[in-house]
Tab-separated table of C-alpha atoms and ligand atoms in Angstrom:
chain	number	residue	atom	x	y	z
A	1238	MET	CA	0.015	0.271	-0.079
A	1239	GLN	CA	1.383	3.400	-0.967
A	1240	ILE	CA	0.129	6.598	1.052
A	1241	LEU	CA	-0.969	9.564	-1.411
A	1242	ASP	CA	0.432	12.424	0.453
A	1243	GLY	CA	-1.538	15.498	0.205
A	1244	LYS	CA	0.708	17.319	2.886
A	1245	ALA	CA	3.932	17.043	0.216
A	1246	LEU	CA	2.319	18.079	-3.067
A	1247	SER	CA	0.832	20.667	-1.163
A	1248	GLN	CA	3.982	22.066	-0.288
A	1249	LYS	CA	5.249	22.206	-3.786
A	1250	ILE	CA	1.930	23.707	-5.129
A	1251	GLU	CA	2.317	26.268	-2.277
A	1252	GLU	CA	5.773	26.971	-3.849
A	1253	GLU	CA	4.896	27.419	-7.275
A	1254	VAL	CA	2.434	29.492	-6.419
A	1255	LYS	CA	4.675	31.755	-4.515
A	1256	LYS	CA	6.880	31.974	-7.765
A	1257	GLY	CA	3.654	32.987	-9.665
A	1258	VAL	CA	2.985	35.649	-7.134
A	1259	LYS	CA	6.291	37.238	-7.676
A	1260	GLU	CA	6.010	37.021	-11.231
A	1261	PHE	CA	3.023	38.616	-11.080
A	1262	LYS	CA	4.377	41.438	-9.217
A	1263	ILE	CA	6.720	41.815	-11.229
A	1264	SER	CA	4.413	42.165	-14.192
A	1265	THR	CA	1.554	43.998	-12.980
A	1266	GLY	CA	2.890	45.705	-9.972
A	1267	SER	CA	0.177	44.455	-7.068
A	1268	VAL	CA	-0.496	41.308	-5.304
A	1269	PRO	CA	-3.406	38.574	-5.869
A	1270	GLY	CA	-5.733	39.931	-3.039
A	1271	LEU	CA	-8.112	36.980	-1.640
A	1272	ALA	CA	-11.000	38.702	0.673
A	1273	VAL	CA	-13.226	35.502	2.860
A	1274	VAL	CA	-16.443	36.485	4.416
A	1275	LEU	CA	-16.511	34.774	7.959
A	1276	VAL	CA	-20.455	34.866	8.733
A	1277	GLY	CA	-20.736	33.873	13.103
A	1278	HIS	CA	-18.812	31.654	15.648
A	1279	ASP	CA	-18.479	28.017	14.592
A	1280	ALA	CA	-14.725	27.074	15.608
A	1281	ALA	CA	-14.328	24.744	12.808
A	1282	SER	CA	-15.717	27.555	10.090
A	1283	GLN	CA	-13.129	29.799	12.186
A	1284	ALA	CA	-9.883	27.311	12.486
A	1285	TYR	CA	-10.371	26.871	8.504
A	1286	VAL	CA	-10.222	30.317	7.951
A	1287	SER	CA	-7.176	30.731	10.202
A	1288	MET	CA	-5.706	28.073	8.089
A	1289	LYS	CA	-6.244	29.834	5.058
A	1290	LYS	CA	-5.343	33.248	5.880
A	1291	LYS	CA	-2.085	32.240	6.588
A	1292	ALA	CA	-1.441	30.079	3.390
A	1293	CYS	CA	-2.108	33.503	1.664
A	1294	ASP	CA	0.191	34.391	3.871
A	1295	ARG	CA	3.034	32.419	3.258
A	1296	VAL	CA	2.952	32.974	-0.640
A	1297	GLY	CA	2.591	36.314	-0.605
A	1298	PHE	CA	-1.153	36.784	-1.155
A	1299	TYR	CA	-2.807	40.179	0.178
A	1300	SER	CA	-6.006	39.243	2.227
A	1301	VAL	CA	-9.171	40.272	3.719
A	1302	THR	CA	-11.441	38.461	6.261
A	1303	HIS	CA	-14.720	40.443	6.642
A	1304	GLU	CA	-15.713	38.568	10.222
A	1305	MET	CA	-19.728	39.028	10.143
A	1306	PRO	CA	-21.804	38.492	13.104
A	1307	GLU	CA	-24.245	35.309	13.413
A	1308	ASP	CA	-27.359	37.609	13.608
A	1309	ILE	CA	-26.112	39.415	10.436
A	1310	SER	CA	-28.760	40.401	8.080
A	1311	GLN	CA	-28.954	39.223	4.304
A	1312	GLU	CA	-28.523	43.016	2.809
A	1313	ALA	CA	-25.650	43.795	5.013
A	1314	ILE	CA	-24.112	40.480	3.583
A	1315	GLU	CA	-24.593	41.243	0.252
A	1316	ASN	CA	-23.540	45.370	0.300
A	1317	THR	CA	-20.254	43.388	1.567
A	1318	ILE	CA	-20.273	41.170	-2.263
A	1319	THR	CA	-21.413	43.344	-4.218
A	1320	MET	CA	-18.258	45.731	-2.661
A	1321	MET	CA	-15.835	43.241	-3.079
A	1322	ASN	CA	-16.534	42.773	-6.560
A	1323	LYS	CA	-15.865	45.733	-7.944
A	1324	ASN	CA	-12.711	46.458	-5.374
A	1325	PRO	CA	-9.717	45.858	-7.834
A	1326	ASN	CA	-7.635	44.650	-4.979
A	1327	ILE	CA	-10.286	41.803	-4.544
A	1328	ASP	CA	-9.505	38.714	-7.460
A	1329	GLY	CA	-10.846	35.817	-5.423
A	1330	ILE	CA	-13.845	36.161	-2.654
A	1331	LEU	CA	-14.412	33.000	-0.317
A	1332	ILE	CA	-17.752	32.542	0.964
A	1333	GLN	CA	-16.922	30.651	4.108
A	1334	LEU	CA	-19.645	27.937	4.721
A	1335	PRO	CA	-22.036	26.862	6.096
A	1336	LEU	CA	-23.768	30.980	6.629
A	1337	PRO	CA	-26.546	31.278	9.690
A	1338	ALA	CA	-30.767	29.441	8.775
A	1339	GLN	CA	-31.760	33.118	7.813
A	1340	ILE	CA	-29.198	33.635	5.474
A	1341	ASP	CA	-30.235	32.739	1.833
A	1342	THR	CA	-26.868	31.048	1.156
A	1343	THR	CA	-28.076	30.368	-2.947
A	1344	LYS	CA	-28.545	33.878	-3.615
A	1345	ILE	CA	-25.559	35.188	-1.699
A	1346	LEU	CA	-23.129	32.609	-3.873
A	1347	GLU	CA	-25.249	33.709	-7.100
A	1348	LEU	CA	-23.935	37.274	-5.759
A	1349	VAL	CA	-20.018	36.763	-5.839
A	1350	ASP	CA	-18.706	37.756	-9.683
A	1351	PRO	CA	-17.868	34.753	-11.561
A	1352	SER	CA	-14.522	35.613	-12.119
A	1353	LYS	CA	-13.799	36.155	-8.492
A	1354	ASP	CA	-15.202	32.991	-7.269
A	1355	VAL	CA	-12.244	30.818	-6.209
A	1356	ASP	CA	-13.923	28.158	-4.521
A	1357	GLY	CA	-15.965	27.401	-8.095
A	1358	PHE	CA	-19.676	27.609	-6.370
A	1359	HIS	CA	-21.409	30.253	-8.835
A	1360	PRO	CA	-24.045	28.136	-11.146
A	1361	TYR	CA	-22.381	29.618	-13.558
A	1362	ASN	CA	-18.736	27.917	-12.958
A	1363	VAL	CA	-20.730	24.606	-11.815
A	1364	GLY	CA	-22.212	25.102	-15.282
A	1365	ARG	CA	-18.849	25.371	-17.365
A	1366	LEU	CA	-17.513	22.644	-15.089
A	1367	THR	CA	-20.491	20.096	-15.442
A	1368	THR	CA	-20.357	21.235	-19.768
A	1369	GLY	CA	-16.473	20.315	-19.716
A	1370	LEU	CA	-15.714	23.669	-19.766
A	1371	ASP	CA	-12.362	25.973	-18.667
A	1372	GLY	CA	-13.872	28.444	-15.447
A	1373	PHE	CA	-13.291	27.256	-11.160
A	1374	VAL	CA	-13.012	24.317	-9.888
A	1375	PRO	CA	-14.204	23.696	-6.266
A	1376	CYS	CA	-10.897	23.508	-4.397
A	1377	THR	CA	-11.248	19.968	-2.838
A	1378	PRO	CA	-12.212	17.684	-6.169
A	1379	LEU	CA	-9.390	20.054	-8.190
A	1380	GLY	CA	-7.132	19.205	-5.362
A	1381	VAL	CA	-8.201	15.563	-5.321
A	1382	MET	CA	-7.532	15.118	-9.579
A	1383	GLU	CA	-4.174	16.888	-8.685
A	1384	LEU	CA	-3.149	13.870	-6.076
A	1385	LEU	CA	-4.081	11.111	-8.478
A	1386	LYS	CA	-2.288	13.672	-11.472
A	1387	GLU	CA	1.196	13.447	-9.253
A	1388	TYR	CA	0.947	9.614	-8.734
A	1389	ASN	CA	0.450	8.808	-12.046
A	1390	ILE	CA	-2.981	8.168	-11.545
A	1391	ASP	CA	-4.876	7.793	-14.664
A	1392	VAL	CA	-9.564	7.533	-14.211
A	1393	LYS	CA	-10.078	6.952	-17.949
A	1394	GLY	CA	-11.770	3.863	-17.792
A	1395	LYS	CA	-11.610	3.456	-14.672
A	1396	ASN	CA	-14.601	2.395	-11.766
A	1397	CYS	CA	-14.944	4.827	-9.912
A	1398	VAL	CA	-17.484	5.510	-7.243
A	1399	VAL	CA	-18.541	8.513	-5.679
A	1400	VAL	CA	-19.607	8.623	-1.989
A	1401	GLY	CA	-21.700	11.653	-1.139
A	1402	ALA	CA	-23.264	13.806	-3.260
A	1403	SER	CA	-22.510	17.628	-1.908
A	1404	ASN	CA	-22.532	20.673	-4.473
A	1405	ILE	CA	-19.443	21.279	-2.924
A	1406	VAL	CA	-17.422	17.881	-2.501
A	1407	GLY	CA	-19.281	15.033	-4.366
A	1408	LYS	CA	-20.910	16.162	-7.530
A	1409	PRO	CA	-18.096	18.273	-8.973
A	1410	MET	CA	-15.838	15.152	-8.203
A	1411	ALA	CA	-18.720	13.299	-10.294
A	1412	SER	CA	-17.861	15.825	-12.751
A	1413	LEU	CA	-14.166	15.740	-12.578
A	1414	LEU	CA	-14.193	12.154	-13.218
A	1415	LEU	CA	-16.366	12.363	-15.901
A	1416	ASN	CA	-14.819	14.994	-17.414
A	1417	ALA	CA	-11.404	12.658	-17.720
A	1418	ASN	CA	-13.631	9.649	-18.908
A	1419	ALA	CA	-13.919	7.554	-15.547
A	1420	THR	CA	-17.137	5.560	-15.644
A	1421	VAL	CA	-18.667	7.347	-12.999
A	1422	GLU	CA	-21.149	6.241	-9.748
A	1423	ILE	CA	-22.693	8.471	-7.330
A	1424	CYS	CA	-23.981	6.779	-3.959
A	1425	HIS	CA	-25.214	9.264	-0.834
A	1426	ILE	CA	-27.425	8.809	2.063
A	1427	PHE	CA	-30.576	6.999	0.000
A	1428	THR	CA	-28.546	4.442	-1.795
A	1429	ASP	CA	-29.113	1.514	-1.157
A	1430	ASP	CA	-26.918	-1.045	-0.405
A	1431	LEU	CA	-23.615	0.868	-0.173
A	1432	THR	CA	-21.528	-1.951	-0.411
A	1433	LYS	CA	-22.625	-3.611	-3.838
A	1434	HIS	CA	-21.452	-0.130	-5.064
A	1435	THR	CA	-18.440	0.133	-3.265
A	1436	LEU	CA	-17.420	-3.169	-4.039
A	1437	GLY	CA	-16.933	-2.238	-7.483
A	1438	ALA	CA	-14.933	0.831	-6.718
A	1439	ASP	CA	-11.302	0.577	-9.237
A	1440	ILE	CA	-10.966	4.165	-7.204
A	1441	LEU	CA	-13.411	5.222	-4.120
A	1442	PHE	CA	-14.241	8.526	-3.081
A	1443	VAL	CA	-15.848	9.246	0.114
A	1444	GLY	CA	-16.642	12.868	1.178
A	1445	VAL	CA	-19.502	12.198	3.670
A	1446	GLY	CA	-18.498	12.936	7.400
A	1447	VAL	CA	-19.068	9.488	8.684
A	1448	ILE	CA	-16.461	8.232	10.882
A	1449	ASN	CA	-15.027	4.503	9.464
A	1450	LEU	CA	-18.276	4.334	7.229
A	1451	ILE	CA	-16.653	2.626	4.969
A	1452	LYS	CA	-14.683	-0.828	6.306
A	1453	GLU	CA	-12.450	-3.595	4.941
A	1454	ASN	CA	-15.226	-5.451	3.212
A	1455	MET	CA	-17.086	-2.500	1.502
A	1456	VAL	CA	-13.562	-2.050	-0.941
A	1457	LYS	CA	-11.905	-4.388	-3.641
A	1458	GLN	CA	-8.492	-5.862	-3.435
A	1459	ASP	CA	-5.960	-3.788	-4.169
A	1460	ALA	CA	-8.855	-0.271	-4.805
A	1461	ILE	CA	-7.457	3.431	-4.472
A	1462	ILE	CA	-9.192	4.876	-1.808
A	1463	ILE	CA	-9.595	8.538	-1.932
A	1464	ASP	CA	-10.654	9.948	1.635
A	1465	ILE	CA	-12.486	13.323	1.881
A	1466	GLY	CA	-14.124	13.375	5.122
A	1467	ILE	CA	-12.545	15.161	8.092
A	1468	ASN	CA	-14.294	14.195	11.926
A	1469	ARG	CA	-13.492	14.588	15.105
A	1470	THR	CA	-13.510	12.036	17.542
A	1471	GLU	CA	-14.823	12.167	20.838
A	1472	SER	CA	-10.743	12.763	22.001
A	1473	GLY	CA	-9.994	15.052	19.618
A	1474	LYS	CA	-8.222	13.147	17.150
A	1475	LEU	CA	-8.717	14.207	13.478
A	1476	VAL	CA	-9.945	11.123	11.156
A	1477	GLY	CA	-11.718	10.907	8.194
A	1478	ASP	CA	-14.775	8.871	6.921
A	1479	VAL	CA	-13.003	5.422	6.241
A	1480	ASP	CA	-11.553	2.664	8.806
A	1481	TYR	CA	-8.035	4.007	7.607
A	1482	GLU	CA	-6.503	0.917	10.020
A	1483	ASN	CA	-8.114	-1.964	8.512
A	1484	VAL	CA	-8.475	-0.432	4.731
A	1485	SER	CA	-4.924	0.519	4.169
A	1486	GLN	CA	-4.100	-3.147	4.670
A	1487	LYS	CA	-6.354	-4.416	1.475
A	1488	CYS	CA	-5.626	-0.837	-0.862
A	1489	SER	CA	-3.060	-0.324	-3.228
A	1490	TYR	CA	-3.018	3.466	-2.479
A	1491	ILE	CA	-4.908	5.506	0.205
A	1492	THR	CA	-5.174	8.777	1.677
A	1493	PRO	CA	-4.172	9.762	5.214
A	1494	VAL	CA	-6.597	11.754	7.320
A	1495	PRO	CA	-5.120	14.268	8.562
A	1496	GLY	CA	-1.933	14.802	5.508
A	1497	GLY	CA	-4.290	13.853	2.458
A	1498	VAL	CA	-6.960	15.728	0.599
A	1499	GLY	CA	-7.388	18.410	3.619
A	1500	PRO	CA	-3.518	19.916	2.655
A	1501	MET	CA	-4.765	19.760	-1.324
A	1502	THR	CA	-7.956	22.200	-0.887
A	1503	ILE	CA	-6.082	24.961	0.825
A	1504	ALA	CA	-3.384	24.579	-2.462
A	1505	MET	CA	-5.730	24.610	-4.773
A	1506	LEU	CA	-7.313	27.681	-3.412
A	1507	LEU	CA	-4.118	29.048	-3.682
A	1508	SER	CA	-3.918	28.189	-6.669
A	1509	ASN	CA	-7.475	29.120	-7.915
A	1510	SER	CA	-6.621	32.550	-6.610
A	1511	LEU	CA	-3.788	33.402	-8.583
A	1512	LYS	CA	-5.398	31.966	-11.678
A	1513	ALA	CA	-8.192	34.580	-11.115
A	1514	ALA	CA	-5.684	37.823	-10.387
A	1515	LYS	CA	-4.266	36.773	-14.008
A	1516	ILE	CA	-7.907	36.769	-14.926
A	1517	ASN	CA	-8.767	39.711	-13.515
A	1518	ALA	CA	-5.410	41.679	-14.574
A	1519	LYS	CA	-6.177	40.881	-18.345
A	1520	GLU	CA	-9.759	42.183	-17.334
A	1521	LYS	CA	-8.058	45.996	-16.463
A	1522	ILE	CA	-5.910	45.997	-19.389
A	1523	LYS	CA	-8.643	46.091	-21.825
B	167	LIG	P1	-22.657	17.265	3.647
B	167	LIG	O1	-23.406	17.203	4.483
B	167	LIG	O2	-23.156	18.483	2.363
B	167	LIG	O3	-23.344	15.965	2.481
B	167	LIG	C1	-22.749	14.736	2.705
B	167	LIG	C2	-23.247	13.672	1.248
B	167	LIG	O4	-23.004	13.112	2.249
B	167	LIG	C3	-24.436	13.919	1.327
B	167	LIG	O5	-24.618	13.794	-0.031
B	167	LIG	C4	-25.552	12.746	1.841
B	167	LIG	O6	-26.263	12.247	0.812
B	167	LIG	C5	-24.222	11.530	2.001
B	167	LIG	N1	-24.142	10.647	3.084
B	167	LIG	C6	-24.622	11.035	4.463
B	167	LIG	N2	-24.574	9.684	5.004
B	167	LIG	C7	-24.616	8.809	4.303
B	167	LIG	C8	-24.381	7.320	4.348
B	167	LIG	N3	-24.698	6.796	5.181
B	167	LIG	N4	-23.920	6.743	3.519
B	167	LIG	C9	-24.117	7.254	1.843
B	167	LIG	N5	-23.351	8.714	1.828
B	167	LIG	C10	-24.407	9.336	2.833
B	167	LIG	O7	-21.048	17.691	3.472
B	167	LIG	P2	-19.795	18.068	2.486
B	167	LIG	O8	-19.554	19.351	2.937
B	167	LIG	O9	-20.386	17.227	0.995
B	167	LIG	O10	-18.669	17.266	3.208
B	167	LIG	C11	-18.984	15.828	3.306
B	167	LIG	C12	-17.243	15.957	4.594
B	167	LIG	O11	-16.573	16.060	3.349
B	167	LIG	C13	-17.356	15.844	5.570
B	167	LIG	O12	-16.772	15.201	6.762
B	167	LIG	C14	-16.628	17.623	5.500
B	167	LIG	O13	-15.819	17.555	6.862
B	167	LIG	C15	-15.699	16.829	4.108
B	167	LIG	N6	-14.879	17.718	3.455
B	167	LIG	C16	-13.545	17.877	3.373
B	167	LIG	C17	-12.568	18.600	3.028
B	167	LIG	C18	-11.542	18.932	2.954
B	167	LIG	O14	-10.604	19.627	2.505
B	167	LIG	N7	-10.752	17.407	3.271
B	167	LIG	C19	-13.841	19.560	1.863
B	167	LIG	C20	-14.768	19.635	2.197
B	167	LIG	C21	-15.690	18.846	3.186
């Protein structure tokens, strides 16, 4: 069994982005700018935003976090987004999800300028992804594809089973795999007999949020396992959705948690933001 080392690859990508930022600064006189909207005091969201901010600092981005109270109005968030859409120093806008219940999340995501939508959540970019056109792709599944590429794992013609069908993980993961000519199956909470599906996977992608959902008897010998889940055990340990100890004995490759898909997500956010800055710089010249 070989580990798919997302930590190592993410550091390599970060170095490339850092170099790209220096070149960007020489050619434009400015640095890429990322704005984050963080609403409320959810500990996990705060931790993610802090990690993203540190990563921005490491590669030399300008970054700003708009922290807003839990009881913020729809209008106030919309005004902030409109302001960031117009701000020439901001190339990427990231709305940390989930937003509080009183907020219409769809409306908020639709308001982000698609050319600054570095998370790839705007329906315009979702449409481009499903039609196989270039655009912004959600960072987590994009990171998974980069990790597979790094280890020369070609998904073409492979049976790929994606467990979890959210808009930010499962669905874009499936689209990327389909675009890369894999045979794709998507499973979710209503899937009957999950094992029947997972056993057929040459490559199994799991992004659900349930500790030990995938057990040894659910995977084929020598399958490739991509564990996207991030869960915290009662003792505070970070684990994925796969029973790592036992499944790792049976598979050919596996992503660890932590150190697998997680760091790749942040690396792809940096890479998407640099891409946005380059696009926006070209627009400014026009
Ligand atoms: P979500 O709650 O929006 O979606 C979960 C999906 O799993 C749904 O499609 C649901 O139908 C499915 N599901 C739930 N229980 C199931 C079961 N028993 N069997 C089969 N399918 C089931 O969650 P999300 O935002 O997509 O996140 C999923 C997991 O991925 C979480 O653990 C989250 O922390 C993690 N995540 C990791 C990263 C990363 O950087 N590695 C990024 C985003 C999310």
